Amino acid sequence: MSETEGQRLALQTIAKAGQIVAAQISFDGVATALLNASLELSGAARGAVVLATKGDLTLSENAFEPGLPLVSKLKPDGTLTDLSMEVMRAVVETRAPHVRAVQSGSSATVLCTPVMSGTALKGLTYLEFDSSRHEATPAAAAAVTLLASQTALTLDALGEFGSQREEPVWRSRSRSTGSIATFRWNPATRLATGSPEYYEMLGFDPESGPIDFVSMASRVHPADYPTAQAVVDDIVRRRAPLRIEFRIILPSGDVRQLLWSGQFDLTNPVLPELVGVVMDITELRAADDLLRAAQEDADRQLRLAWLGEMAGSIIHEVNQPLGAIVSSAGAAAHWLERDRPDIEAAIKSIQRICEIAHRAGRTVSDMRALTSKSSTEIVDRSMNSILGEALQMSSALLNRSNIRTATAFDPNRPVVSVNPAQLLQVMLNLIHNAVDSMREVSDRQRILSTRTRADDGVVVVEIADNGVGLPSGDTGRLFDPLYTTKTAGMGLGLSICRRVVLAYGGTIAARPNADFGATFVVRLPQAE
Ligand code: ADP
């Protein structure tokens, strides 16, 4: 695996782990999720997570302070006294990650990381590496530290929630800072009430009584409204637990991301009310977005590396014949410029030029020669899965660019015979071009529509956008190498896409849409 690929996977794992940790609603759950993710990320042989459920984590002489409310998780099972107190003390004192060699059966190294909330120490992640198999690398230390810092945000929210749990959820009056609130909603009257924080979170005056449906709906972000309404309708019908995330827009224009969790209070089976908590996770998501942006960047680097490699092959294949053409042309001129021109020799040189040029043309159009390095693995693969993977890999970019996706995949999952990695790059290029074309669009919802279908032995993929549309003139030249209308464009993406598609006996074309934007159509022979 290349280093970039490794980094991309690590970032994906951290982002996923961060989401799992953030979804926990108990210290126990957070500790388990943090421990599992830290072990997975670092490759450590054994580990522990210790969290203080109240106040700061402190150490007395040789143990955790007696009476300190703690949650600890160890894997494989054991007790905290098995761990190196010396390393933990160093971390508690310096509040910084430490890597140390310790004596424990065989030789081992320990990576211990603090879980900090501001200046307060909330916990520790302790990982022991069996030196013969895995090392405590700087990358592992960075990954675990990043995850620990994300965990601290979840712990802050939990601390506030914990103080409210003693009371019935709808009557609680906590002094929380507003990042978590409790609510109660009656589906029959569609009226909601909640803790003062609830009113504050949604930007309503607590004195004005229950919040009606229209007022509530007016706060929901228009882009999230259809999904939110569908989920709420569904859980009301099924009396199912609620778990949803959506954005609201406050009267100040501020956009906040809220996570709702609740269930029906079935003590009144005739008119059960939905009771639950809502958490403002805007900052958590912002941390998540940073990770996603890093991941996106890694994806882009991979794509650029791929393009560079292909461009390198083209240059290599074309350079050598060009050199030969130049020298043969020189020779032809030489034969003709003599006092008695040697027509025969000149014709030979010119014939040689023709031959070389034809050979170069064939070489360039022969994709197999260009991609010999990566074309070894040709397999039968469902076109839906390749396109699906490309959409999945682009999801962060699409979200960030406010693009809605509409997909219509052929339910018969038509199969093509290709190198899936190459075809994935083709799909990514077409999707990224579509995103680029919608960057300037602000007067309509940006939509990326993708479709697959099989048509008489041909698998057709359509990628349509409602962006600025194709540049005027011959659409064929879009596929020429170095043709670009973008200031930072390379003009290689489509030419390479065409080479890949041609190599599998397919075609690629672009056409303008009736209203806005363009559709790129790839056709490939359907596998037997
Ligand atoms: P680059 O993206 O570096 O410009 P490409 O070969 O991928 O190189 O694209 C060539 C050109 O084709 C782009 O500069 C743009 O003018 C045009 N193009 C590609 N995709 C689209 C699209 N979805 N909508 C409009 N124009 C497009």
Coordinates of C-alpha atoms and ligand atoms in Angstrom, one line a residue:
M1 CA 0.0 0.0 0.0
S2 CA 1.4 3.5 -0.9
E3 CA 1.9 6.0 1.9
T4 CA -0.9 8.3 0.6
E5 CA -3.2 5.3 0.5
G6 CA -2.3 4.4 4.0
Q7 CA -2.9 8.0 5.2
R8 CA -6.2 8.0 3.4
L9 CA -7.3 4.8 5.1
A10 CA -6.1 6.1 8.5
L11 CA -8.0 9.3 8.1
Q12 CA -11.1 7.4 7.1
T13 CA -10.8 5.2 10.2
I14 CA -10.3 8.2 12.4
A15 CA -13.3 10.0 10.9
K16 CA -15.4 6.9 11.4
A17 CA -14.2 6.2 14.9
G18 CA -14.8 9.9 15.8
Q19 CA -18.4 9.5 14.6
I20 CA -18.9 6.3 16.6
V21 CA -17.5 8.0 19.8
A22 CA -19.6 11.0 19.2
A23 CA -22.8 8.9 19.0
Q24 CA -22.2 7.4 22.5
I25 CA -24.5 8.6 25.2
S26 CA -22.7 7.1 28.3
F27 CA -19.1 7.2 29.6
D28 CA -19.0 3.4 29.3
G29 CA -19.9 3.6 25.6
V30 CA -17.3 6.3 25.0
A31 CA -14.6 4.4 26.7
T32 CA -15.3 1.2 24.8
A33 CA -15.6 3.0 21.5
L34 CA -12.4 5.0 22.1
L35 CA -10.5 1.8 23.2
N36 CA -11.6 -0.2 20.2
A37 CA -10.8 2.5 17.7
S38 CA -7.4 3.2 19.3
L39 CA -6.4 -0.4 19.2
E40 CA -7.5 -0.7 15.5
L41 CA -5.7 2.6 14.5
S42 CA -2.4 1.8 16.2
G43 CA -2.1 -1.9 15.8
A44 CA -1.3 -2.2 19.6
A45 CA -1.5 -5.6 21.2
R46 CA -3.3 -4.5 24.4
G47 CA -4.8 -1.3 25.7
A48 CA -6.9 0.5 28.2
V49 CA -9.0 3.7 28.4
V50 CA -9.6 5.4 31.7
L51 CA -12.1 8.3 32.0
A52 CA -13.0 10.4 35.0
T53 CA -16.8 10.7 35.0
K54 CA -16.6 13.8 37.3
G55 CA -13.8 16.3 37.7
D56 CA -10.2 15.8 36.7
L57 CA -8.3 12.6 36.4
T58 CA -5.7 12.6 39.2
L59 CA -3.2 10.0 40.4
S60 CA -2.1 9.5 44.0
E61 CA 1.2 7.8 44.9
N62 CA 0.9 4.7 42.9
A63 CA -2.7 4.4 41.8
F64 CA -5.7 6.4 40.7
E65 CA -7.1 8.5 43.5
P66 CA -9.4 6.3 45.7
G67 CA -13.0 7.4 45.4
L68 CA -12.5 9.1 42.0
P69 CA -15.5 8.2 39.8
L70 CA -13.8 6.3 37.0
V71 CA -14.8 4.3 34.0
S72 CA -12.0 2.0 32.8
K73 CA -11.9 -0.5 29.9
L74 CA -9.1 -3.0 29.2
K75 CA -8.6 -5.2 26.3
P76 CA -7.8 -8.1 26.7
D77 CA -9.3 -8.1 30.2
G78 CA -7.1 -7.3 33.2
T79 CA -6.8 -4.7 35.9
L80 CA -5.4 -1.2 35.9
T81 CA -2.6 -2.3 38.3
D82 CA -1.2 -4.4 35.4
L83 CA -0.4 -1.2 33.5
S84 CA 2.7 0.9 33.8
M85 CA 1.8 3.6 36.4
E86 CA 5.1 5.3 35.6
V87 CA 4.0 6.2 32.1
M88 CA 0.6 7.3 33.2
R89 CA 2.1 9.5 35.8
A90 CA 4.3 11.1 33.2
V91 CA 1.3 11.9 31.1
V92 CA -0.8 13.2 34.0
E93 CA 2.1 15.5 35.0
T94 CA 3.0 16.8 31.6
R95 CA -0.5 16.4 29.9
A96 CA 1.3 15.3 26.8
P97 CA 1.5 11.9 25.0
H98 CA 4.4 9.7 26.0
V99 CA 6.1 6.7 24.4
R100 CA 8.2 4.5 26.7
A101 CA 9.8 1.1 26.7
V102 CA 8.4 -1.0 29.6
Q103 CA 9.2 -4.4 31.1
S104 CA 6.2 -6.6 30.7
G105 CA 6.9 -10.3 29.9
S106 CA 8.5 -9.7 26.6
S107 CA 9.9 -6.3 25.7
A108 CA 7.1 -3.8 24.9
T109 CA 6.6 -0.1 24.2
V110 CA 3.7 1.9 25.6
L111 CA 2.0 4.9 24.0
C112 CA 0.0 6.8 26.5
T113 CA -2.1 9.8 25.4
P114 CA -4.1 12.3 27.5
V115 CA -7.8 13.1 26.8
M116 CA -7.9 16.8 27.4
S117 CA -10.9 19.1 27.6
G118 CA -9.4 22.6 27.6
T119 CA -6.9 22.5 30.4
A120 CA -8.7 19.7 32.3
L121 CA -7.4 16.1 32.1
K122 CA -10.5 13.9 31.5
G123 CA -8.8 10.6 30.8
L124 CA -6.0 8.5 29.3
T125 CA -5.6 6.2 26.4
Y126 CA -3.0 3.5 27.2
L127 CA -1.6 1.3 24.4
E128 CA 1.0 -1.5 24.7
F129 CA 2.9 -2.6 21.6
D130 CA 4.4 -6.0 21.3
S131 CA 7.7 -4.8 19.7
S132 CA 8.2 -7.9 17.6
R133 CA 5.0 -7.1 15.7
H134 CA 4.0 -3.4 15.8
E135 CA 5.7 -0.2 16.7
A136 CA 4.4 2.9 18.4
T137 CA 5.0 5.0 15.3
P138 CA 4.6 8.8 15.2
A139 CA 1.6 8.2 12.8
A140 CA -0.1 6.0 15.4
A141 CA 0.6 8.6 18.1
A142 CA -0.9 11.4 15.9
A143 CA -4.0 9.3 15.1
V144 CA -4.7 8.3 18.7
T145 CA -4.1 11.9 19.9
L146 CA -6.5 13.3 17.2
L147 CA -9.2 10.8 18.3
A148 CA -8.6 11.6 22.0
S149 CA -9.1 15.3 21.3
Q150 CA -12.4 14.6 19.5
T151 CA -13.5 12.4 22.4
A152 CA -13.1 15.2 24.8
L153 CA -15.8 17.1 23.0
T154 CA -18.2 14.2 23.5
L155 CA -17.3 14.0 27.1
D156 CA -18.1 17.7 27.7
A157 CA -21.5 17.1 26.3
L158 CA -22.0 14.0 28.4
G159 CA -21.0 15.7 31.6
E160 CA -23.8 18.2 31.0
F161 CA -26.2 15.5 30.1
G162 CA -25.3 13.5 33.2
S163 CA -26.4 16.2 35.5
Q164 CA -29.8 16.2 33.9
R165 CA -30.4 12.5 34.0
E166 CA -31.5 12.3 37.6
E167 CA -34.8 14.1 36.8
P168 CA -37.6 13.2 34.5
V169 CA -36.4 14.3 31.2
W170 CA -39.0 16.9 30.4
R171 CA -38.8 18.7 33.7
S172 CA -35.0 19.0 34.0
R173 CA -33.7 22.4 34.7
S174 CA -29.9 22.3 34.2
R175 CA -27.5 25.1 33.9
S176 CA -25.9 23.7 30.8
T177 CA -24.4 26.0 28.3
G178 CA -27.0 25.2 25.7
S179 CA -25.2 22.4 23.9
I180 CA -27.7 19.8 25.1
A181 CA -31.4 20.2 25.9
T182 CA -34.4 18.0 26.6
F183 CA -37.8 18.1 24.9
R184 CA -41.2 16.6 24.8
W185 CA -43.4 16.6 21.7
N186 CA -47.0 15.6 21.2
P187 CA -47.6 14.2 17.7
A188 CA -51.4 14.8 18.1
T189 CA -51.2 18.5 18.9
R190 CA -47.9 18.9 17.3
L191 CA -46.8 21.1 20.2
A192 CA -43.3 20.8 21.7
T193 CA -42.0 21.9 25.1
G194 CA -38.6 21.5 26.7
S195 CA -36.0 22.7 29.0
P196 CA -35.0 26.4 28.8
E197 CA -31.9 25.2 26.8
Y198 CA -34.3 23.8 24.3
Y199 CA -35.9 27.2 23.7
E200 CA -32.5 28.8 23.6
M201 CA -31.1 26.3 21.2
L202 CA -34.0 26.9 18.7
G203 CA -34.1 30.6 19.3
F204 CA -37.6 30.8 20.9
D205 CA -38.7 32.7 24.0
P206 CA -39.4 30.2 26.9
E207 CA -42.1 32.5 28.2
S208 CA -44.2 32.1 25.1
G209 CA -45.2 28.5 25.9
P210 CA -45.3 25.4 23.8
I211 CA -43.8 25.7 20.3
D212 CA -46.2 24.9 17.4
F213 CA -45.4 22.9 14.4
V214 CA -45.2 25.9 11.9
S215 CA -42.8 27.8 14.1
M216 CA -40.7 24.7 14.5
A217 CA -40.7 23.9 10.8
S218 CA -39.6 27.5 10.0
R219 CA -36.3 26.8 11.8
V220 CA -35.4 23.7 9.9
H221 CA -32.9 24.2 7.1
P222 CA -34.8 23.9 3.8
A223 CA -32.3 21.4 2.4
D224 CA -32.8 19.1 5.4
Y225 CA -36.5 19.6 5.7
P226 CA -37.8 16.8 3.4
T227 CA -35.6 14.2 5.1
A228 CA -36.4 15.4 8.6
Q229 CA -40.2 15.4 7.9
A230 CA -40.0 11.9 6.4
V231 CA -38.1 10.5 9.4
V232 CA -40.5 12.1 11.9
D233 CA -43.6 10.8 10.0
D234 CA -42.1 7.4 9.9
I235 CA -41.3 7.1 13.6
V236 CA -44.7 8.5 14.6
R237 CA -46.4 5.8 12.5
R238 CA -44.2 3.0 13.9
R239 CA -43.8 4.4 17.4
A240 CA -40.1 3.8 16.8
P241 CA -37.2 5.5 18.5
L242 CA -36.0 8.8 17.0
R243 CA -32.5 9.4 15.9
I244 CA -31.8 12.1 13.4
E245 CA -29.4 14.9 12.6
F246 CA -30.4 18.0 10.8
R247 CA -29.5 21.7 10.5
I248 CA -31.6 24.6 11.7
I249 CA -31.3 28.3 10.9
L250 CA -31.7 30.7 13.8
P251 CA -33.3 34.1 13.4
S252 CA -29.8 35.5 13.6
G253 CA -29.0 33.5 10.4
D254 CA -26.7 31.2 12.3
V255 CA -26.8 27.6 11.1
R256 CA -26.5 24.9 13.7
Q257 CA -26.3 21.2 13.4
L258 CA -28.6 19.3 15.9
L259 CA -28.6 15.7 16.8
W260 CA -32.0 14.4 18.1
S261 CA -32.5 11.3 20.0
G262 CA -35.8 10.2 21.7
Q263 CA -38.5 7.6 22.2
F264 CA -42.2 7.5 22.8
D265 CA -43.4 7.6 26.4
L266 CA -45.7 4.7 26.3
T267 CA -47.1 5.3 29.8
N268 CA -50.0 6.9 27.9
P269 CA -50.6 4.3 25.1
V270 CA -53.4 6.3 23.5
L271 CA -51.6 9.5 23.1
P272 CA -47.9 8.7 23.6
E273 CA -45.5 11.7 23.5
L274 CA -42.0 11.7 22.1
V275 CA -39.5 12.5 24.8
G276 CA -35.8 12.9 24.2
V277 CA -32.7 15.0 24.1
V278 CA -31.2 17.2 21.4
M279 CA -27.6 18.1 21.2
D280 CA -25.9 20.9 19.3
I281 CA -23.1 19.1 17.5
T282 CA -22.0 22.0 15.2
E283 CA -18.5 22.1 16.6
L284 CA -18.1 18.3 16.6
R285 CA -19.2 18.2 13.0
A286 CA -16.7 21.0 12.2
A287 CA -13.9 18.8 13.5
D288 CA -15.3 16.0 11.4
D289 CA -15.4 18.3 8.4
L290 CA -11.7 19.0 8.9
L291 CA -11.0 15.3 8.8
R292 CA -13.1 14.9 5.7
A293 CA -11.3 17.8 4.0
A294 CA -8.0 16.0 4.7
Q295 CA -9.4 12.8 3.3
E296 CA -10.6 14.7 0.2
D297 CA -7.2 16.2 -0.2
A298 CA -5.6 12.8 0.0
D299 CA -8.1 11.6 -2.7
R300 CA -7.2 14.5 -4.9
Q301 CA -3.5 13.7 -4.5
L302 CA -4.1 10.1 -5.5
R303 CA -6.0 11.3 -8.6
L304 CA -3.3 13.8 -9.5
A305 CA -0.7 11.1 -9.1
W306 CA -2.7 8.8 -11.4
L307 CA -3.0 11.6 -14.0
G308 CA 0.7 12.3 -13.7
E309 CA 1.6 8.7 -14.3
M310 CA -0.6 8.5 -17.3
A311 CA 0.8 11.8 -18.7
G312 CA 4.3 10.5 -18.1
S313 CA 3.4 7.4 -20.2
I314 CA 2.0 9.5 -23.0
I315 CA 5.1 11.7 -23.1
H316 CA 7.4 8.7 -23.0
E317 CA 5.6 6.9 -25.8
V318 CA 5.5 10.0 -28.0
N319 CA 8.9 11.5 -27.3
Q320 CA 11.0 8.8 -28.8
P321 CA 9.2 8.6 -32.2
L322 CA 9.1 12.4 -32.4
G323 CA 12.9 12.4 -32.1
A324 CA 13.2 9.9 -34.9
I325 CA 10.8 11.9 -37.1
V326 CA 12.9 15.1 -36.6
S327 CA 16.1 13.3 -37.5
S328 CA 14.6 11.6 -40.6
A329 CA 13.1 15.0 -41.7
G330 CA 16.6 16.5 -41.3
A331 CA 18.1 13.7 -43.4
A332 CA 15.4 14.2 -46.2
A333 CA 16.2 17.9 -46.3
H334 CA 19.9 17.1 -46.5
W335 CA 19.3 14.8 -49.5
L336 CA 17.3 17.4 -51.3
E337 CA 19.6 20.3 -50.6
R338 CA 22.6 18.7 -52.2
D339 CA 23.8 20.2 -55.5
R340 CA 22.4 17.0 -57.2
P341 CA 19.5 16.2 -55.0
D342 CA 19.2 12.4 -54.2
I343 CA 15.5 12.0 -54.6
E344 CA 15.6 8.3 -53.9
A345 CA 17.3 8.7 -50.5
A346 CA 15.0 11.6 -49.7
I347 CA 11.9 9.5 -50.5
K348 CA 13.2 6.8 -48.2
S349 CA 13.6 9.2 -45.4
I350 CA 10.1 10.5 -45.9
Q351 CA 8.7 7.0 -46.0
R352 CA 10.5 6.3 -42.7
I353 CA 8.8 9.4 -41.3
C354 CA 5.4 8.0 -42.4
E355 CA 6.2 4.7 -40.8
I356 CA 7.3 6.1 -37.5
A357 CA 4.4 8.5 -37.3
H358 CA 1.9 5.6 -37.9
R359 CA 3.6 3.5 -35.3
A360 CA 3.5 6.3 -32.8
G361 CA -0.2 6.9 -33.6
R362 CA -0.9 3.2 -33.0
T363 CA 1.1 3.2 -29.8
V364 CA -0.7 6.3 -28.4
S365 CA -4.1 5.0 -29.2
D366 CA -3.3 1.5 -27.8
M367 CA -4.3 1.8 -24.3
R368 CA -2.9 -1.5 -23.3
A369 CA 0.6 -0.2 -24.0
L370 CA 0.0 2.9 -21.9
T371 CA -1.5 1.2 -18.9
S372 CA 0.4 -2.1 -18.9
K373 CA 1.5 -1.4 -15.4
S374 CA -2.0 -1.3 -14.0
S375 CA -4.0 -3.3 -16.5
T376 CA -3.0 -6.7 -15.3
E377 CA -6.1 -7.2 -13.2
I378 CA -9.1 -7.3 -15.6
V379 CA -12.2 -8.7 -13.9
D380 CA -16.0 -8.8 -14.3
R381 CA -17.5 -6.2 -12.1
S382 CA -20.9 -4.7 -11.8
M383 CA -21.0 -1.2 -13.2
N384 CA -23.3 -0.1 -10.4
S385 CA -20.7 -1.0 -7.8
I386 CA -17.9 1.0 -9.6
L387 CA -20.1 4.0 -10.0
G388 CA -21.5 3.6 -6.4
E389 CA -17.9 3.6 -5.1
A390 CA -17.0 6.7 -7.0
L391 CA -20.1 8.5 -5.6
Q392 CA -19.2 7.3 -2.1
M393 CA -15.6 8.5 -2.5
S394 CA -16.9 11.9 -3.7
S395 CA -19.6 12.3 -1.0
A396 CA -17.6 14.7 1.1
L397 CA -17.0 16.9 -1.9
L398 CA -20.6 16.7 -3.0
N399 CA -21.9 17.6 0.4
R400 CA -19.5 20.5 0.8
S401 CA -20.5 21.8 -2.7
N402 CA -24.2 21.6 -1.7
I403 CA -24.9 19.2 -4.6
R404 CA -27.9 16.8 -4.4
T405 CA -27.5 13.5 -6.1
A406 CA -30.1 11.5 -8.0
T407 CA -29.2 7.9 -8.9
A408 CA -31.0 5.4 -11.1
F409 CA -29.1 2.2 -11.2
D410 CA -30.1 -0.7 -13.4
P411 CA -31.5 -3.3 -11.0
N412 CA -30.1 -6.1 -13.1
R413 CA -26.6 -4.9 -12.1
P414 CA -25.0 -5.1 -15.6
V415 CA -21.4 -6.4 -15.5
V416 CA -18.4 -5.0 -17.4
S417 CA -15.0 -6.6 -17.9
V418 CA -12.5 -4.0 -16.9
N419 CA -9.7 -3.0 -14.5
P420 CA -12.0 -1.6 -11.8
A421 CA -9.4 0.8 -10.5
Q422 CA -9.1 2.4 -13.9
L423 CA -12.8 2.7 -14.4
L424 CA -13.2 4.1 -11.0
Q425 CA -10.8 6.9 -11.9
V426 CA -12.9 7.5 -15.1
M427 CA -16.0 7.9 -13.0
L428 CA -14.2 10.1 -10.4
N429 CA -13.0 12.4 -13.2
L430 CA -16.5 12.7 -14.7
I431 CA -18.0 13.4 -11.3
H432 CA -15.3 16.0 -10.4
N433 CA -15.8 17.7 -13.7
A434 CA -19.5 17.8 -13.1
V435 CA -18.9 19.4 -9.6
D436 CA -16.6 21.9 -11.2
S437 CA -19.3 22.9 -13.7
M438 CA -21.8 23.6 -10.9
R439 CA -19.5 25.7 -8.8
E440 CA -20.9 29.0 -10.2
V441 CA -24.5 27.9 -10.0
S442 CA -26.4 29.8 -7.3
D443 CA -29.9 30.3 -8.8
R444 CA -31.0 26.6 -8.7
Q445 CA -30.4 23.4 -6.7
R446 CA -27.2 21.8 -7.9
I447 CA -28.0 18.3 -9.0
L448 CA -25.7 15.4 -10.1
S449 CA -27.8 12.7 -11.8
T450 CA -26.2 9.3 -12.4
R451 CA -27.7 6.4 -14.2
T452 CA -26.7 2.9 -15.4
R453 CA -28.6 0.7 -17.9
A454 CA -28.0 -2.1 -20.2
D455 CA -29.0 -1.7 -23.8
D456 CA -28.5 -4.5 -26.3
G457 CA -25.2 -5.8 -25.0
V458 CA -23.9 -2.4 -24.1
V459 CA -23.7 -1.0 -20.6
V460 CA -24.5 2.7 -20.6
V461 CA -23.4 5.1 -17.8
E462 CA -24.8 8.6 -17.8
I463 CA -23.4 11.4 -15.6
A464 CA -25.4 14.6 -15.8
D465 CA -25.1 17.9 -14.1
N466 CA -27.0 21.1 -14.3
G467 CA -23.9 23.3 -14.3
V468 CA -22.7 26.0 -16.7
G469 CA -22.8 23.7 -19.7
L470 CA -20.3 22.7 -22.3
P471 CA -18.1 25.3 -24.0
S472 CA -19.5 26.2 -27.4
G473 CA -18.2 24.4 -30.5
D474 CA -17.2 20.9 -31.3
T475 CA -17.7 18.7 -28.2
G476 CA -15.2 16.2 -29.6
R477 CA -12.3 18.5 -28.7
L478 CA -13.1 18.3 -25.0
F479 CA -11.4 14.9 -25.2
D480 CA -8.2 16.3 -26.8
P481 CA -5.2 16.3 -24.5
L482 CA -4.4 19.6 -22.9
Y483 CA -7.8 21.2 -23.9
T484 CA -9.1 23.0 -20.9
T485 CA -11.3 26.1 -20.1
K486 CA -10.3 26.1 -16.4
T487 CA -7.6 28.5 -15.1
A488 CA -6.1 25.7 -13.0
G489 CA -7.1 22.8 -15.4
M490 CA -4.7 20.4 -16.9
G491 CA -6.9 19.3 -19.8
L492 CA -5.9 15.7 -19.3
G493 CA -8.8 14.2 -17.5
L494 CA -11.2 13.6 -20.4
S495 CA -8.4 12.5 -22.8
I496 CA -7.3 9.9 -20.4
C497 CA -10.9 8.8 -19.7
R498 CA -11.4 8.3 -23.4
R499 CA -8.2 6.2 -23.7
V500 CA -9.3 4.0 -20.8
V501 CA -12.8 3.6 -22.3
L502 CA -11.5 2.9 -25.8
A503 CA -9.1 0.3 -24.4
Y504 CA -12.2 -1.7 -23.2
G505 CA -13.9 -1.4 -26.6
G506 CA -16.2 1.4 -25.4
T507 CA -17.0 5.0 -26.2
I508 CA -17.4 8.2 -24.4
A509 CA -19.3 11.3 -25.5
A510 CA -20.7 14.6 -24.1
R511 CA -23.9 16.3 -25.0
P512 CA -25.6 19.4 -23.8
N513 CA -28.8 19.1 -21.7
A514 CA -32.1 20.6 -22.8
D515 CA -32.2 23.1 -19.9
F516 CA -28.9 23.3 -18.0
G517 CA -25.6 21.6 -17.9
A518 CA -24.2 18.6 -19.7
T519 CA -24.4 14.8 -19.8
F520 CA -21.4 12.5 -20.3
V521 CA -22.2 9.1 -21.6
V522 CA -19.9 6.1 -21.3
R523 CA -20.7 2.9 -23.2
L524 CA -18.9 -0.3 -22.5
P525 CA -19.5 -3.8 -23.9
Q526 CA -21.6 -5.9 -21.4
A527 CA -19.6 -8.9 -20.1
E528 CA -20.9 -12.3 -21.1
Ligands
ADP1 P1 -9.7 19.8 -16.9 O1 -10.8 19.4 -16.0 O2 -8.4 19.9 -16.3 O3 -10.0 21.1 -17.6 P2 -10.7 17.7 -18.6 O4 -10.0 17.0 -19.8 O5 -11.2 16.9 -17.6 O6 -9.6 18.7 -18.1 O7 -11.9 18.7 -19.2 C1 -11.7 19.4 -20.4 C2 -12.7 20.5 -20.5 O8 -14.0 20.0 -20.8 C3 -12.9 21.3 -19.2 O9 -12.0 22.3 -19.1 C4 -14.3 21.9 -19.5 O10 -14.3 23.0 -20.4 C5 -15.0 20.8 -20.3 N1 -15.9 20.0 -19.4 C6 -15.6 18.8 -18.8 N2 -16.6 18.3 -18.1 C7 -17.6 19.3 -18.2 C8 -18.9 19.4 -17.6 N3 -19.4 18.4 -16.8 N4 -19.6 20.5 -17.9 C9 -19.1 21.5 -18.7 N5 -17.9 21.4 -19.3 C10 -17.1 20.3 -19.0

